[in-house]
GROMACS .gro file of N, CA and C in nm:
model
  423
    1MET      N    1   8.116  -5.058   1.616
    1MET     CA    2   8.126  -5.176   1.643
    1MET      C    3   8.132  -5.280   1.551
    2ARG      N    4   8.211  -5.372   1.570
    2ARG     CA    5   8.257  -5.491   1.479
    2ARG      C    6   8.182  -5.608   1.490
    3ILE      N    7   8.178  -5.689   1.393
    3ILE     CA    8   8.109  -5.842   1.400
    3ILE      C    9   8.191  -5.897   1.502
    4GLY      N   10   8.324  -5.907   1.514
    4GLY     CA   11   8.388  -5.984   1.640
    4GLY      C   12   8.354  -5.942   1.757
    5ASP      N   13   8.287  -5.823   1.784
    5ASP     CA   14   8.238  -5.774   1.905
    5ASP      C   15   8.097  -5.833   1.940
    6VAL      N   16   8.042  -5.910   1.841
    6VAL     CA   17   7.905  -5.965   1.881
    6VAL      C   18   7.923  -6.091   1.962
    7PRO      N   19   7.837  -6.080   2.070
    7PRO     CA   20   7.859  -6.215   2.163
    7PRO      C   21   7.824  -6.324   2.075
    8GLY      N   22   7.877  -6.445   2.083
    8GLY     CA   23   7.865  -6.568   2.003
    8GLY      C   24   7.886  -6.569   1.859
    9ALA      N   25   7.918  -6.455   1.802
    9ALA     CA   26   7.963  -6.457   1.674
    9ALA      C   27   8.085  -6.585   1.634
   10THR      N   28   8.168  -6.584   1.709
   10THR     CA   29   8.247  -6.702   1.671
   10THR      C   30   8.286  -6.810   1.810
   11THR      N   31   8.220  -6.785   1.905
   11THR     CA   32   8.238  -6.898   2.016
   11THR      C   33   8.143  -7.009   2.019
   12ARG      N   34   8.018  -7.004   1.924
   12ARG     CA   35   7.938  -7.105   1.911
   12ARG      C   36   7.987  -7.188   1.782
   13SER      N   37   7.977  -7.315   1.791
   13SER     CA   38   8.017  -7.381   1.656
   13SER      C   39   7.906  -7.367   1.539
   14VAL      N   40   7.953  -7.352   1.427
   14VAL     CA   41   7.870  -7.314   1.310
   14VAL      C   42   7.816  -7.480   1.265
   15VAL      N   43   7.682  -7.482   1.235
   15VAL     CA   44   7.614  -7.615   1.199
   15VAL      C   45   7.625  -7.614   1.057
   16THR      N   46   7.666  -7.711   0.999
   16THR     CA   47   7.677  -7.728   0.845
   16THR      C   48   7.597  -7.848   0.807
   17ILE      N   49   7.573  -7.854   0.686
   17ILE     CA   50   7.523  -7.960   0.626
   17ILE      C   51   7.563  -7.992   0.482
   18GLU      N   52   7.556  -8.114   0.439
   18GLU     CA   53   7.634  -8.136   0.296
   18GLU      C   54   7.525  -8.121   0.190
   19PRO      N   55   7.585  -8.082   0.073
   19PRO     CA   56   7.485  -8.057  -0.036
   19PRO      C   57   7.432  -8.188  -0.099
   20ASP      N   58   7.450  -8.299  -0.060
   20ASP     CA   59   7.396  -8.412  -0.109
   20ASP      C   60   7.292  -8.466  -0.009
   21ASP      N   61   7.271  -8.401   0.109
   21ASP     CA   62   7.174  -8.427   0.208
   21ASP      C   63   7.046  -8.393   0.150
   22THR      N   64   6.944  -8.439   0.222
   22THR     CA   65   6.801  -8.411   0.166
   22THR      C   66   6.750  -8.297   0.261
   23ILE      N   67   6.640  -8.240   0.217
   23ILE     CA   68   6.554  -8.152   0.287
   23ILE      C   69   6.527  -8.198   0.401
   24ALA      N   70   6.481  -8.320   0.412
   24ALA     CA   71   6.437  -8.392   0.528
   24ALA      C   72   6.563  -8.355   0.644
   25ASP      N   73   6.679  -8.404   0.593
   25ASP     CA   74   6.794  -8.382   0.671
   25ASP      C   75   6.818  -8.247   0.719
   26ALA      N   76   6.789  -8.138   0.617
   26ALA     CA   77   6.802  -8.004   0.681
   26ALA      C   78   6.687  -7.962   0.782
   27VAL      N   79   6.582  -8.006   0.749
   27VAL     CA   80   6.473  -7.965   0.850
   27VAL      C   81   6.502  -8.019   1.004
   28TYR      N   82   6.552  -8.154   0.998
   28TYR     CA   83   6.600  -8.218   1.130
   28TYR      C   84   6.709  -8.123   1.188
   29VAL      N   85   6.807  -8.071   1.111
   29VAL     CA   86   6.918  -7.988   1.159
   29VAL      C   87   6.859  -7.879   1.210
   30LEU      N   88   6.768  -7.806   1.152
   30LEU     CA   89   6.716  -7.656   1.189
   30LEU      C   90   6.627  -7.674   1.315
   31LYS      N   91   6.561  -7.786   1.314
   31LYS     CA   92   6.486  -7.811   1.435
   31LYS      C   93   6.576  -7.861   1.550
   32GLU      N   94   6.661  -7.949   1.540
   32GLU     CA   95   6.763  -8.003   1.650
   32GLU      C   96   6.827  -7.878   1.732
   33TYR      N   97   6.880  -7.782   1.633
   33TYR     CA   98   6.977  -7.670   1.669
   33TYR      C   99   6.908  -7.548   1.692
   34SER      N  100   6.757  -7.552   1.652
   34SER     CA  101   6.680  -7.433   1.697
   34SER      C  102   6.740  -7.324   1.621
   35ILE      N  103   6.763  -7.340   1.475
   35ILE     CA  104   6.842  -7.230   1.398
   35ILE      C  105   6.717  -7.221   1.291
   36GLY      N  106   6.754  -7.083   1.212
   36GLY     CA  107   6.672  -7.064   1.118
   36GLY      C  108   6.730  -7.076   0.963
   37ALA      N  109   6.890  -7.101   0.973
   37ALA     CA  110   6.949  -7.148   0.829
   37ALA      C  111   7.063  -7.229   0.872
   38VAL      N  112   7.122  -7.303   0.783
   38VAL     CA  113   7.226  -7.378   0.789
   38VAL      C  114   7.323  -7.380   0.669
   39VAL      N  115   7.444  -7.348   0.701
   39VAL     CA  116   7.552  -7.361   0.603
   39VAL      C  117   7.556  -7.472   0.522
   40VAL      N  118   7.575  -7.492   0.398
   40VAL     CA  119   7.612  -7.597   0.316
   40VAL      C  120   7.763  -7.592   0.297
   41SER      N  121   7.808  -7.705   0.343
   41SER     CA  122   7.972  -7.722   0.311
   41SER      C  123   7.986  -7.880   0.317
   42SER      N  124   8.092  -7.909   0.230
   42SER     CA  125   8.139  -8.037   0.233
   42SER      C  126   8.251  -8.076   0.340
   43ASP      N  127   8.322  -7.973   0.386
   43ASP     CA  128   8.452  -7.996   0.458
   43ASP      C  129   8.431  -7.906   0.604
   44GLY      N  130   8.304  -7.808   0.611
   44GLY     CA  131   8.290  -7.732   0.752
   44GLY      C  132   8.378  -7.612   0.733
   45LYS      N  133   8.431  -7.606   0.593
   45LYS     CA  134   8.518  -7.480   0.600
   45LYS      C  135   8.491  -7.381   0.461
   46GLN      N  136   8.471  -7.444   0.360
   46GLN     CA  137   8.448  -7.387   0.234
   46GLN      C  138   8.286  -7.383   0.219
   47ILE      N  139   8.248  -7.262   0.201
   47ILE     CA  140   8.091  -7.243   0.189
   47ILE      C  141   8.047  -7.255   0.057
   48LEU      N  142   7.959  -7.356   0.037
   48LEU     CA  143   7.906  -7.386  -0.106
   48LEU      C  144   7.753  -7.336  -0.115
   49GLY      N  145   7.696  -7.290   0.011
   49GLY     CA  146   7.580  -7.216  -0.001
   49GLY      C  147   7.487  -7.243   0.148
   50ILE      N  148   7.388  -7.193   0.147
   50ILE     CA  149   7.322  -7.169   0.272
   50ILE      C  150   7.169  -7.210   0.237
   51ILE      N  151   7.095  -7.269   0.328
   51ILE     CA  152   6.957  -7.302   0.325
   51ILE      C  153   6.893  -7.262   0.457
   52SER      N  154   6.769  -7.188   0.419
   52SER     CA  155   6.692  -7.172   0.540
   52SER      C  156   6.541  -7.210   0.531
   53GLU      N  157   6.501  -7.191   0.659
   53GLU     CA  158   6.356  -7.230   0.669
   53GLU      C  159   6.261  -7.168   0.552
   54ARG      N  160   6.300  -7.043   0.521
   54ARG     CA  161   6.208  -6.994   0.400
   54ARG      C  162   6.225  -7.061   0.281
   55ASP      N  163   6.341  -7.096   0.252
   55ASP     CA  164   6.377  -7.179   0.119
   55ASP      C  165   6.303  -7.294   0.129
   56VAL      N  166   6.292  -7.392   0.264
   56VAL     CA  167   6.203  -7.509   0.248
   56VAL      C  168   6.066  -7.461   0.219
   57VAL      N  169   6.017  -7.370   0.317
   57VAL     CA  170   5.860  -7.317   0.309
   57VAL      C  171   5.831  -7.288   0.164
   58ARG      N  172   5.912  -7.222   0.092
   58ARG     CA  173   5.886  -7.164  -0.042
   58ARG      C  174   5.868  -7.289  -0.137
   59HIS      N  175   5.969  -7.394  -0.143
   59HIS     CA  176   5.946  -7.479  -0.208
   59HIS      C  177   5.817  -7.583  -0.157
   60LEU      N  178   5.789  -7.583  -0.050
   60LEU     CA  179   5.672  -7.659  -0.002
   60LEU      C  180   5.561  -7.603  -0.058
   61ALA      N  181   5.536  -7.467  -0.069
   61ALA     CA  182   5.406  -7.416  -0.122
   61ALA      C  183   5.421  -7.438  -0.273
   62LEU      N  184   5.499  -7.471  -0.335
   62LEU     CA  185   5.508  -7.502  -0.482
   62LEU      C  186   5.493  -7.654  -0.515
   63GLU      N  187   5.551  -7.747  -0.412
   63GLU     CA  188   5.549  -7.886  -0.456
   63GLU      C  189   5.543  -7.945  -0.311
   64GLN      N  190   5.440  -7.981  -0.242
   64GLN     CA  191   5.440  -8.035  -0.134
   64GLN      C  192   5.483  -8.194  -0.126
   65GLU      N  193   5.448  -8.246  -0.220
   65GLU     CA  194   5.469  -8.405  -0.256
   65GLU      C  195   5.634  -8.408  -0.303
   66GLY      N  196   5.723  -8.471  -0.235
   66GLY     CA  197   5.853  -8.514  -0.259
   66GLY      C  198   5.936  -8.395  -0.212
   67THR      N  199   5.894  -8.289  -0.150
   67THR     CA  200   6.000  -8.182  -0.106
   67THR      C  201   6.113  -8.245  -0.010
   68LEU      N  202   6.060  -8.324   0.092
   68LEU     CA  203   6.172  -8.375   0.183
   68LEU      C  204   6.268  -8.470   0.118
   69ARG      N  205   6.261  -8.507   0.013
   69ARG     CA  206   6.333  -8.600  -0.068
   69ARG      C  207   6.433  -8.527  -0.162
   70VAL      N  208   6.405  -8.397  -0.174
   70VAL     CA  209   6.478  -8.294  -0.273
   70VAL      C  210   6.604  -8.285  -0.212
   71LYS      N  211   6.741  -8.290  -0.279
   71LYS     CA  212   6.862  -8.255  -0.230
   71LYS      C  213   6.892  -8.110  -0.175
   72VAL      N  214   6.956  -8.094  -0.073
   72VAL     CA  215   6.967  -7.957  -0.015
   72VAL      C  216   7.039  -7.873  -0.137
   73GLU      N  217   7.145  -7.921  -0.212
   73GLU     CA  218   7.191  -7.852  -0.333
   73GLU      C  219   7.100  -7.790  -0.416
   74ASP      N  220   6.974  -7.857  -0.429
   74ASP     CA  221   6.876  -7.803  -0.527
   74ASP      C  222   6.799  -7.687  -0.481
   75LEU      N  223   6.811  -7.638  -0.369
   75LEU     CA  224   6.714  -7.564  -0.286
   75LEU      C  225   6.802  -7.443  -0.232
   76MET      N  226   6.936  -7.471  -0.208
   76MET     CA  227   7.026  -7.386  -0.125
   76MET      C  228   7.045  -7.240  -0.213
   77THR      N  229   7.077  -7.144  -0.149
   77THR     CA  230   7.120  -7.021  -0.218
   77THR      C  231   7.291  -7.038  -0.222
   78GLU      N  232   7.330  -7.027  -0.351
   78GLU     CA  233   7.456  -7.045  -0.390
   78GLU      C  234   7.555  -6.913  -0.368
   79ASN      N  235   7.512  -6.800  -0.392
   79ASN     CA  236   7.598  -6.685  -0.397
   79ASN      C  237   7.567  -6.634  -0.255
   80VAL      N  238   7.647  -6.673  -0.156
   80VAL     CA  239   7.628  -6.644  -0.016
   80VAL      C  240   7.709  -6.543   0.016
   81LYS      N  241   7.624  -6.418   0.072
   81LYS     CA  242   7.708  -6.318   0.111
   81LYS      C  243   7.752  -6.334   0.249
   82THR      N  244   7.882  -6.297   0.272
   82THR     CA  245   7.964  -6.333   0.407
   82THR      C  246   8.007  -6.184   0.465
   83CYS      N  247   8.059  -6.209   0.597
   83CYS     CA  248   8.126  -6.101   0.636
   83CYS      C  249   8.254  -6.135   0.725
   84ARG      N  250   8.311  -6.045   0.766
   84ARG     CA  251   8.465  -6.079   0.848
   84ARG      C  252   8.450  -6.013   0.985
   85LEU      N  253   8.524  -6.066   1.058
   85LEU     CA  254   8.518  -6.021   1.199
   85LEU      C  255   8.543  -5.873   1.218
   86ASP      N  256   8.611  -5.816   1.132
   86ASP     CA  257   8.668  -5.678   1.159
   86ASP      C  258   8.557  -5.585   1.062
   87ASP      N  259   8.467  -5.632   1.018
   87ASP     CA  260   8.341  -5.563   0.939
   87ASP      C  261   8.262  -5.520   1.043
   88GLU      N  262   8.217  -5.367   0.996
   88GLU     CA  263   8.126  -5.310   1.103
   88GLU      C  264   7.982  -5.364   1.109
   89VAL      N  265   7.927  -5.384   1.221
   89VAL     CA  266   7.804  -5.430   1.235
   89VAL      C  267   7.693  -5.371   1.168
   90GLU      N  268   7.688  -5.221   1.137
   90GLU     CA  269   7.603  -5.152   1.068
   90GLU      C  270   7.612  -5.202   0.928
   91ALA      N  271   7.721  -5.214   0.872
   91ALA     CA  272   7.736  -5.264   0.725
   91ALA      C  273   7.683  -5.391   0.696
   92ALA      N  274   7.705  -5.509   0.778
   92ALA     CA  275   7.649  -5.619   0.770
   92ALA      C  276   7.496  -5.643   0.777
   93MET      N  277   7.433  -5.527   0.878
   93MET     CA  278   7.300  -5.514   0.882
   93MET      C  279   7.235  -5.466   0.739
   94THR      N  280   7.304  -5.376   0.704
   94THR     CA  281   7.252  -5.315   0.581
   94THR      C  282   7.241  -5.414   0.480
   95VAL      N  283   7.364  -5.496   0.445
   95VAL     CA  284   7.368  -5.594   0.332
   95VAL      C  285   7.260  -5.672   0.367
   96MET      N  286   7.227  -5.755   0.476
   96MET     CA  287   7.121  -5.833   0.535
   96MET      C  288   6.970  -5.774   0.490
   97ALA      N  289   6.971  -5.657   0.539
   97ALA     CA  290   6.809  -5.579   0.514
   97ALA      C  291   6.814  -5.577   0.368
   98ASP      N  292   6.910  -5.527   0.296
   98ASP     CA  293   6.897  -5.510   0.135
   98ASP      C  294   6.889  -5.646   0.079
   99GLY      N  295   6.936  -5.772   0.111
   99GLY     CA  296   6.934  -5.875   0.046
   99GLY      C  297   6.819  -5.970   0.106
  100HIS      N  298   6.738  -5.905   0.221
  100HIS     CA  299   6.618  -5.983   0.270
  100HIS      C  300   6.642  -6.097   0.313
  101PHE      N  301   6.747  -6.138   0.375
  101PHE     CA  302   6.800  -6.254   0.461
  101PHE      C  303   6.832  -6.223   0.611
  102ARG      N  304   6.835  -6.312   0.665
  102ARG     CA  305   6.862  -6.291   0.809
  102ARG      C  306   6.987  -6.361   0.864
  103HIS      N  307   7.048  -6.451   0.797
  103HIS     CA  308   7.163  -6.510   0.854
  103HIS      C  309   7.280  -6.488   0.757
  104MET      N  310   7.401  -6.465   0.816
  104MET     CA  311   7.529  -6.451   0.741
  104MET      C  312   7.661  -6.485   0.793
  105PRO      N  313   7.707  -6.581   0.723
  105PRO     CA  314   7.835  -6.648   0.767
  105PRO      C  315   7.949  -6.574   0.774
  106ILE      N  316   8.030  -6.594   0.884
  106ILE     CA  317   8.167  -6.495   0.905
  106ILE      C  318   8.274  -6.583   0.843
  107VAL      N  319   8.354  -6.528   0.777
  107VAL     CA  320   8.481  -6.605   0.725
  107VAL      C  321   8.606  -6.541   0.757
  108THR      N  322   8.720  -6.614   0.749
  108THR     CA  323   8.853  -6.557   0.761
  108THR      C  324   8.894  -6.480   0.639
  109ALA      N  325   9.011  -6.458   0.652
  109ALA     CA  326   9.086  -6.366   0.517
  109ALA      C  327   9.093  -6.485   0.421
  110ASP      N  328   9.102  -6.608   0.454
  110ASP     CA  329   9.122  -6.707   0.326
  110ASP      C  330   8.972  -6.743   0.307
  111ASP      N  331   8.873  -6.664   0.342
  111ASP     CA  332   8.731  -6.735   0.313
  111ASP      C  333   8.681  -6.850   0.342
  112GLU      N  334   8.761  -6.886   0.477
  112GLU     CA  335   8.708  -7.027   0.554
  112GLU      C  336   8.601  -6.976   0.652
  113LEU      N  337   8.494  -7.057   0.667
  113LEU     CA  338   8.408  -7.043   0.764
  113LEU      C  339   8.447  -7.042   0.906
  114CYS      N  340   8.412  -6.950   0.986
  114CYS     CA  341   8.453  -6.925   1.131
  114CYS      C  342   8.339  -6.907   1.231
  115GLY      N  343   8.224  -6.873   1.162
  115GLY     CA  344   8.117  -6.846   1.251
  115GLY      C  345   8.002  -6.779   1.165
  116ILE      N  346   7.878  -6.752   1.226
  116ILE     CA  347   7.749  -6.701   1.172
  116ILE      C  348   7.678  -6.627   1.265
  117VAL      N  349   7.622  -6.517   1.184
  117VAL     CA  350   7.558  -6.421   1.280
  117VAL      C  351   7.405  -6.410   1.199
  118SER      N  352   7.327  -6.379   1.305
  118SER     CA  353   7.174  -6.362   1.248
  118SER      C  354   7.166  -6.203   1.266
  119LEU      N  355   7.047  -6.170   1.191
  119LEU     CA  356   7.006  -6.031   1.203
  119LEU      C  357   6.961  -5.985   1.364
  120GLY      N  358   6.917  -6.082   1.411
  120GLY     CA  359   6.878  -6.065   1.555
  120GLY      C  360   7.011  -6.048   1.635
  121ASP      N  361   7.115  -6.134   1.621
  121ASP     CA  362   7.231  -6.095   1.696
  121ASP      C  363   7.278  -5.967   1.677
  122LEU      N  364   7.294  -5.922   1.542
  122LEU     CA  365   7.346  -5.807   1.515
  122LEU      C  366   7.265  -5.699   1.577
  123ALA      N  367   7.128  -5.700   1.575
  123ALA     CA  368   7.052  -5.582   1.653
  123ALA      C  369   7.054  -5.588   1.777
  124GLY      N  370   7.059  -5.696   1.854
  124GLY     CA  371   7.071  -5.694   1.979
  124GLY      C  372   7.204  -5.649   2.019
  125ALA      N  373   7.307  -5.678   1.958
  125ALA     CA  374   7.435  -5.645   1.995
  125ALA      C  375   7.446  -5.474   1.981
  126ARG      N  376   7.384  -5.440   1.888
  126ARG     CA  377   7.408  -5.299   1.842
  126ARG      C  378   7.312  -5.218   1.956
  127LEU      N  379   7.193  -5.273   1.999
  127LEU     CA  380   7.124  -5.205   2.076
  127LEU      C  381   7.191  -5.212   2.220
  128ASP      N  382   7.253  -5.312   2.270
  128ASP     CA  383   7.337  -5.326   2.374
  128ASP      C  384   7.442  -5.202   2.377
  129HIS      N  385   7.501  -5.214   2.281
  129HIS     CA  386   7.613  -5.109   2.252
  129HIS      C  387   7.548  -4.970   2.257
  130LEU      N  388   7.457  -4.937   2.215
  130LEU     CA  389   7.392  -4.804   2.218
  130LEU      C  390   7.360  -4.769   2.361
  131GLU      N  391   7.283  -4.853   2.421
  131GLU     CA  392   7.256  -4.830   2.548
  131GLU      C  393   7.367  -4.801   2.642
  132ALA      N  394   7.480  -4.877   2.636
  132ALA     CA  395   7.595  -4.853   2.712
  132ALA      C  396   7.638  -4.704   2.673
  133GLU      N  397   7.646  -4.670   2.558
  133GLU     CA  398   7.703  -4.536   2.525
  133GLU      C  399   7.605  -4.424   2.588
  134LEU      N  400   7.458  -4.473   2.586
  134LEU     CA  401   7.385  -4.367   2.662
  134LEU      C  402   7.408  -4.340   2.800
  135ARG      N  403   7.423  -4.469   2.862
  135ARG     CA  404   7.453  -4.481   3.001
  135ARG      C  405   7.580  -4.390   3.034
  136ASP      N  406   7.670  -4.425   2.940
  136ASP     CA  407   7.806  -4.339   2.972
  136ASP      C  408   7.803  -4.202   2.960
  137SER      N  409   7.707  -4.151   2.850
  137SER     CA  410   7.710  -4.016   2.819
  137SER      C  411   7.617  -3.937   2.910
  138THR      N  412   7.533  -4.005   2.992
  138THR     CA  413   7.431  -3.966   3.101
  138THR      C  414   7.488  -3.979   3.244
  139ALA      N  415   7.590  -4.037   3.250
  139ALA     CA  416   7.644  -4.076   3.380
  139ALA      C  417   7.696  -3.947   3.444
  140PRO      N  418   7.681  -3.910   3.569
  140PRO     CA  419   7.753  -3.808   3.636
  140PRO      C  420   7.885  -3.825   3.626
  141SER      N  421   7.958  -3.703   3.615
  141SER     CA  422   8.117  -3.699   3.615
  141SER      C  423   8.155  -3.694   3.754
   0.00000   0.00000   0.00000
């Protein structure tokens, strides 16, 4: 099963935020779209980083005062792992599990942002795929 087979991998729009935006802006975006991470990009195509709920909470634990005024670029993860539509779901899940993160942007061959998947998306799609295989293998001939 490939990333491109995951429902919603490329059909839903990818929410982005600019690096100069504040953490308050990021928190609003995360809440407004009910997402756990947002891609940081100035043009919606090139990935500069990613910021997650976890990044915000970790900073809050260290410095409650002023966290909402900090710029996104100061807390974002810069070396973002990405996947492509033709990558295997299992491989992407392994990268995410090994890296301890739950969201991975999808990029084109030109490294332009074209989607995003969560570990939950991948696990759900994989489970659906395995259940379909099981039904097919146990169906009477």
